[in-house]
Coordinates of C-alpha atoms in Angstrom, one line a residue:
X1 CA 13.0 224.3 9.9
X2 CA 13.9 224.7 13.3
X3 CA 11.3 225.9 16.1
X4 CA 11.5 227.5 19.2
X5 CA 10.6 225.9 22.1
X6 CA 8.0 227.4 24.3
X7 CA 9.2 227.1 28.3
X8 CA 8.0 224.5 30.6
X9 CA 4.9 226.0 33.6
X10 CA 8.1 225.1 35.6
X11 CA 10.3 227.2 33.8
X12 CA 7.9 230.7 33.1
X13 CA 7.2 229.9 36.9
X14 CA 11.2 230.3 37.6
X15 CA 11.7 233.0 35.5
X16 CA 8.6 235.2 36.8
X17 CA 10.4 234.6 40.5
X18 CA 13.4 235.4 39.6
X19 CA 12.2 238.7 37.5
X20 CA 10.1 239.3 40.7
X21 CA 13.7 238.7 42.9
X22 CA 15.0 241.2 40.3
X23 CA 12.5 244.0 39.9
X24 CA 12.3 244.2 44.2
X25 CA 16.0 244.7 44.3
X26 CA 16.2 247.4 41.0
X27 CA 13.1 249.5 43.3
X28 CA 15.3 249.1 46.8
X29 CA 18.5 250.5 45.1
X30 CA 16.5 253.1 43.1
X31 CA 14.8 254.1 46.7
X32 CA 17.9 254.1 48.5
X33 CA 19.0 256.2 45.7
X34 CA 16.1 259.1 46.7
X35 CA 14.1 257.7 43.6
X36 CA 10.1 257.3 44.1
X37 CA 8.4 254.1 42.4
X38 CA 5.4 255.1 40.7
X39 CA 4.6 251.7 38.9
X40 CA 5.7 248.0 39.1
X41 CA 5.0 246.1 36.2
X42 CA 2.5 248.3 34.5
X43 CA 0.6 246.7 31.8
X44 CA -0.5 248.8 28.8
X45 CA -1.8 247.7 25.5
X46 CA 1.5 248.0 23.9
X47 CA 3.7 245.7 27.0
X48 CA 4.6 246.2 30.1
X49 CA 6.9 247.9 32.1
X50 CA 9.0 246.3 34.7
X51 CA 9.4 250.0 37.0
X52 CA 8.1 253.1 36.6
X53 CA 10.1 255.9 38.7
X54 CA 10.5 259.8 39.9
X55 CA 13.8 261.4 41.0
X56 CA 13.3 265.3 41.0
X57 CA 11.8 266.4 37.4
X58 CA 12.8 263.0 35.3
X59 CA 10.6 260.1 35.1
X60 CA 12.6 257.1 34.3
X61 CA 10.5 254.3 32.2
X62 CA 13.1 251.1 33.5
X63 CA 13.6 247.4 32.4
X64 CA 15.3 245.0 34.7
X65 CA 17.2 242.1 33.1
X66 CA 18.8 239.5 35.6
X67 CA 21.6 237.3 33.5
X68 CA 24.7 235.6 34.3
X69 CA 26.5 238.9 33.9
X70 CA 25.8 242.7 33.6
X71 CA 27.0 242.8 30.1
X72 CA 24.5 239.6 29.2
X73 CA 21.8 242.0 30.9
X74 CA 22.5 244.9 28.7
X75 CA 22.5 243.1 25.6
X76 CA 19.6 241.1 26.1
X77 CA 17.4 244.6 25.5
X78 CA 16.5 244.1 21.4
X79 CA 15.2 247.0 19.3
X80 CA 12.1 245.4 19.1
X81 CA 11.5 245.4 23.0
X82 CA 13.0 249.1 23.2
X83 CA 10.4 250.2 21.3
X84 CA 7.5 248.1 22.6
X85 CA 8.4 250.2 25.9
X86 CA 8.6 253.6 24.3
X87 CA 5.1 253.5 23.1
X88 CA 4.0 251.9 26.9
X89 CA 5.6 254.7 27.9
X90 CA 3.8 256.9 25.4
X91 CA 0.3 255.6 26.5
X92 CA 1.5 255.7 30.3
X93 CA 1.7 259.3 30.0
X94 CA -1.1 259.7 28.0
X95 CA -3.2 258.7 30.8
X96 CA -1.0 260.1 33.3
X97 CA -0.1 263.8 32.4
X98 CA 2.9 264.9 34.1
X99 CA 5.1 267.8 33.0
X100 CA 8.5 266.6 33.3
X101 CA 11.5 265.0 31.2
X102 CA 10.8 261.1 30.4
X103 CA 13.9 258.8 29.8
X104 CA 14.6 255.3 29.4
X105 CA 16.9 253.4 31.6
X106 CA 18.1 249.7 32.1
X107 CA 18.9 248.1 35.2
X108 CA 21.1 245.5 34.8
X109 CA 21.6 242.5 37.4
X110 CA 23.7 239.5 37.8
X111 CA 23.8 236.1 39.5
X112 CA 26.0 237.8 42.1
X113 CA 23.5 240.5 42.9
X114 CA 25.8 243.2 41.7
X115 CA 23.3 245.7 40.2
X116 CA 24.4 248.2 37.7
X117 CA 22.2 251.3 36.5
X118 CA 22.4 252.8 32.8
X119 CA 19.9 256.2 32.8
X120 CA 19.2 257.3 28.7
X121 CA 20.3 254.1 27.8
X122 CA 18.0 254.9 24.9
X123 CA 16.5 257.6 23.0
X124 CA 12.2 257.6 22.1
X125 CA 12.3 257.7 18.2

């Protein structure tokens, strides 16, 4: 039976840059975009979240995915890590009462830089 192979130092190291070089570029664009940052990479006991953010009355609970392409980036979000972020998000605001809308977005980003933004990409079940 085939096994996965775990990454290389050298490779987790590559891949923590480069979702660093991600994540700063998603938070520019949502600033420039009137959007407040509340949380980068917020740990909880049930994952983390790459970007926490405010615009108006909607607090948007964000992963970042860098691929080759946007649509790679959309697709790489599985149901198992959509709901691993609904209950961080769930325990975020459990220790952070706010009374306003929650949703869940993706920002997607490719090897060009183009960056592409999909709000309610999901629904909390």
């Amino acid at each position: 039976m085939p096994t996965k192979k775990r990454p290389s130092s050298a490779n987790k190291s590559t891949h923590y840059h480069r979702g660093c070089v991600a994540e700063d570029a998603a938070c520019a664009w949502l600033c420039a975009r009137n959007y407040t940052i509340l949380a980068r990479r917020m740990r909880t006991p049930y994952g983390e979240i790459d970007i926490i953010a405010r615009c108006n009355d909607v607090v948007a609970f964000i992963e970042v995915k860098a691929r080759p392409s946007l649509d790679d980036a959309f697709h790489a979000i599985t149901p198992k890590q959509r709901q691993r972020i609904i209950n961080a998000a769930l325990h975020y605001l459990s220790i952070n009462p706010i009374e306003v809308d929650m949703r869940f977005d993706v920002i997607a980003i490719n090897h060009q830089h183009d960056i592409m933004h999909l709000p309610n990409a999901w629904e909390a079940t």
